Amino acid sequence: MVELLAGEGCAVTALEIDRRLERVGRASVYRALEQLEELNLVQRVDLGAGSAGYERVGPEGRHHHHLLCERCGAVAPFTDERLEGAIESISRTSEFEVTAHEVVLRGECRDCSARP
């Protein structure tokens, strides 16, 4: 499972992992994801509609955010240094220290927006 997540560029659901790891039971997938999340080796990403994706937390500490198509469920990563700067600025100027954040922008991918 760790190798599978390391090879992904973005979040994948537990069901996708279960389908791709044929010799691992679904309950084992969920248990392993829970343990990896507790160890801060994977990050859980809320994909809406009760669905969650999981992705590897890199040792370099860099992270990305997500674009989510609400029609087909496609997930794409994005980074934006200005957004990161704005979040750091909010942390500095507020009475709240931001220690983690997650940004998911929802809409339609190009393929879905081109369809009627």
mmCIF file of C-alpha atoms in Angstrom:
data_model
loop_
_atom_site.group_PDB
_atom_site.id
_atom_site.type_symbol
_atom_site.label_atom_id
_atom_site.label_comp_id
_atom_site.label_asym_id
_atom_site.label_seq_id
_atom_site.Cartn_x
_atom_site.Cartn_y
_atom_site.Cartn_z
ATOM 1 C CA MET A 1 0.000 0.000 0.000
ATOM 2 C CA VAL A 2 2.852 2.391 0.797
ATOM 3 C CA GLU A 3 4.393 1.734 -2.630
ATOM 4 C CA LEU A 4 1.042 2.307 -4.326
ATOM 5 C CA LEU A 5 0.531 5.647 -2.550
ATOM 6 C CA ALA A 6 4.126 6.701 -3.224
ATOM 7 C CA GLY A 7 3.517 6.243 -6.944
ATOM 8 C CA GLU A 8 0.409 8.439 -6.991
ATOM 9 C CA GLY A 9 0.486 12.139 -7.781
ATOM 10 C CA CYS A 10 -2.676 12.858 -5.841
ATOM 11 C CA ALA A 11 -5.279 11.388 -3.499
ATOM 12 C CA VAL A 12 -6.836 7.963 -4.114
ATOM 13 C CA THR A 13 -9.795 6.486 -2.258
ATOM 14 C CA ALA A 14 -9.692 3.393 -0.088
ATOM 15 C CA LEU A 15 -11.934 1.647 -2.641
ATOM 16 C CA GLU A 16 -9.456 2.435 -5.432
ATOM 17 C CA ILE A 17 -6.648 1.034 -3.290
ATOM 18 C CA ASP A 18 -8.737 -2.055 -2.538
ATOM 19 C CA ARG A 19 -9.368 -2.656 -6.264
ATOM 20 C CA ARG A 20 -5.692 -2.304 -7.117
ATOM 21 C CA LEU A 21 -4.355 -4.480 -4.282
ATOM 22 C CA GLU A 22 -6.110 -7.706 -5.166
ATOM 23 C CA ARG A 23 -4.602 -9.825 -2.409
ATOM 24 C CA VAL A 24 -5.411 -7.428 0.425
ATOM 25 C CA GLY A 25 -8.844 -7.399 2.032
ATOM 26 C CA ARG A 26 -10.877 -4.209 2.255
ATOM 27 C CA ALA A 27 -10.831 -4.206 6.064
ATOM 28 C CA SER A 28 -7.021 -4.447 5.976
ATOM 29 C CA VAL A 29 -6.873 -1.465 3.607
ATOM 30 C CA TYR A 30 -8.937 0.665 5.989
ATOM 31 C CA ARG A 31 -6.920 -0.453 9.044
ATOM 32 C CA ALA A 32 -3.626 0.259 7.301
ATOM 33 C CA LEU A 33 -4.791 3.705 6.140
ATOM 34 C CA GLU A 34 -5.869 4.554 9.678
ATOM 35 C CA GLN A 35 -2.472 3.512 11.062
ATOM 36 C CA LEU A 36 -0.563 5.371 8.325
ATOM 37 C CA GLU A 37 -2.600 8.497 9.041
ATOM 38 C CA GLU A 38 -1.862 8.237 12.786
ATOM 39 C CA LEU A 39 1.848 8.027 11.924
ATOM 40 C CA ASN A 40 1.528 11.099 9.653
ATOM 41 C CA LEU A 41 2.647 9.066 6.651
ATOM 42 C CA VAL A 42 -0.584 9.680 4.736
ATOM 43 C CA GLN A 43 -2.992 12.585 4.674
ATOM 44 C CA ARG A 44 -6.753 12.188 4.470
ATOM 45 C CA VAL A 45 -8.446 14.495 1.948
ATOM 46 C CA ASP A 46 -12.194 15.162 2.119
ATOM 47 C CA LEU A 47 -13.572 14.603 -1.393
ATOM 48 C CA GLY A 48 -17.165 15.418 -0.475
ATOM 49 C CA ALA A 49 -20.271 13.218 -0.487
ATOM 50 C CA GLY A 50 -18.815 11.142 2.348
ATOM 51 C CA SER A 51 -15.777 10.144 0.301
ATOM 52 C CA ALA A 52 -12.160 10.518 1.369
ATOM 53 C CA GLY A 53 -8.921 10.223 -0.533
ATOM 54 C CA TYR A 54 -5.526 9.392 0.883
ATOM 55 C CA GLU A 55 -2.097 10.509 -0.249
ATOM 56 C CA ARG A 56 1.448 10.119 0.895
ATOM 57 C CA VAL A 57 2.999 12.797 3.088
ATOM 58 C CA GLY A 58 6.410 13.525 1.629
ATOM 59 C CA PRO A 59 9.503 13.854 3.815
ATOM 60 C CA GLU A 60 10.230 17.285 2.295
ATOM 61 C CA GLY A 61 7.141 18.709 4.014
ATOM 62 C CA ARG A 62 5.779 20.271 0.816
ATOM 63 C CA HIS A 63 2.153 19.718 0.088
ATOM 64 C CA HIS A 64 -0.399 20.539 -2.554
ATOM 65 C CA HIS A 65 -4.088 21.293 -2.663
ATOM 66 C CA HIS A 66 -6.856 19.797 -4.759
ATOM 67 C CA LEU A 67 -9.267 20.595 -7.568
ATOM 68 C CA LEU A 68 -12.304 18.296 -7.436
ATOM 69 C CA CYS A 69 -14.764 17.726 -10.280
ATOM 70 C CA GLU A 70 -18.211 17.391 -8.752
ATOM 71 C CA ARG A 71 -19.563 15.571 -11.818
ATOM 72 C CA CYS A 72 -17.030 12.806 -12.451
ATOM 73 C CA GLY A 73 -15.009 12.845 -9.209
ATOM 74 C CA ALA A 74 -11.661 13.597 -10.884
ATOM 75 C CA VAL A 75 -9.081 15.029 -8.488
ATOM 76 C CA ALA A 76 -6.133 17.145 -9.627
ATOM 77 C CA PRO A 77 -3.349 18.631 -7.495
ATOM 78 C CA PHE A 78 -2.327 22.289 -7.566
ATOM 79 C CA THR A 79 0.140 24.511 -5.746
ATOM 80 C CA ASP A 80 0.052 28.274 -5.339
ATOM 81 C CA GLU A 81 2.750 30.154 -3.447
ATOM 82 C CA ARG A 82 0.487 33.225 -3.101
ATOM 83 C CA LEU A 83 -2.134 31.092 -1.366
ATOM 84 C CA GLU A 84 0.508 29.682 0.979
ATOM 85 C CA GLY A 85 1.710 33.239 1.680
ATOM 86 C CA ALA A 86 -1.840 34.367 2.459
ATOM 87 C CA ILE A 87 -2.302 31.485 4.898
ATOM 88 C CA GLU A 88 1.014 32.305 6.613
ATOM 89 C CA SER A 89 -0.017 35.972 6.817
ATOM 90 C CA ILE A 90 -3.318 35.044 8.450
ATOM 91 C CA SER A 91 -1.441 32.927 10.979
ATOM 92 C CA ARG A 92 0.912 35.829 11.798
ATOM 93 C CA THR A 93 -1.785 38.506 12.099
ATOM 94 C CA SER A 94 -4.481 36.538 13.884
ATOM 95 C CA GLU A 95 -4.660 35.152 17.391
ATOM 96 C CA PHE A 96 -4.715 31.671 15.911
ATOM 97 C CA GLU A 97 -1.597 29.744 14.948
ATOM 98 C CA VAL A 98 -2.294 27.796 11.755
ATOM 99 C CA THR A 99 -0.479 24.468 12.033
ATOM 100 C CA ALA A 100 -2.114 22.671 9.094
ATOM 101 C CA HIS A 101 -4.519 23.400 6.282
ATOM 102 C CA GLU A 102 -6.280 21.741 3.381
ATOM 103 C CA VAL A 103 -7.792 23.480 0.362
ATOM 104 C CA VAL A 104 -10.238 21.712 -1.983
ATOM 105 C CA LEU A 105 -11.675 23.750 -4.836
ATOM 106 C CA ARG A 106 -14.844 22.194 -6.255
ATOM 107 C CA GLY A 107 -16.238 22.638 -9.753
ATOM 108 C CA GLU A 108 -16.150 20.845 -13.100
ATOM 109 C CA CYS A 109 -13.171 19.532 -15.014
ATOM 110 C CA ARG A 110 -12.745 20.548 -18.687
ATOM 111 C CA ASP A 111 -14.169 17.274 -19.962
ATOM 112 C CA CYS A 112 -17.332 17.551 -17.860
ATOM 113 C CA SER A 113 -17.878 21.240 -18.540
ATOM 114 C CA ALA A 114 -17.717 20.517 -22.299
ATOM 115 C CA ARG A 115 -20.542 17.950 -21.992
ATOM 116 C CA PRO A 116 -24.220 19.002 -21.984
#
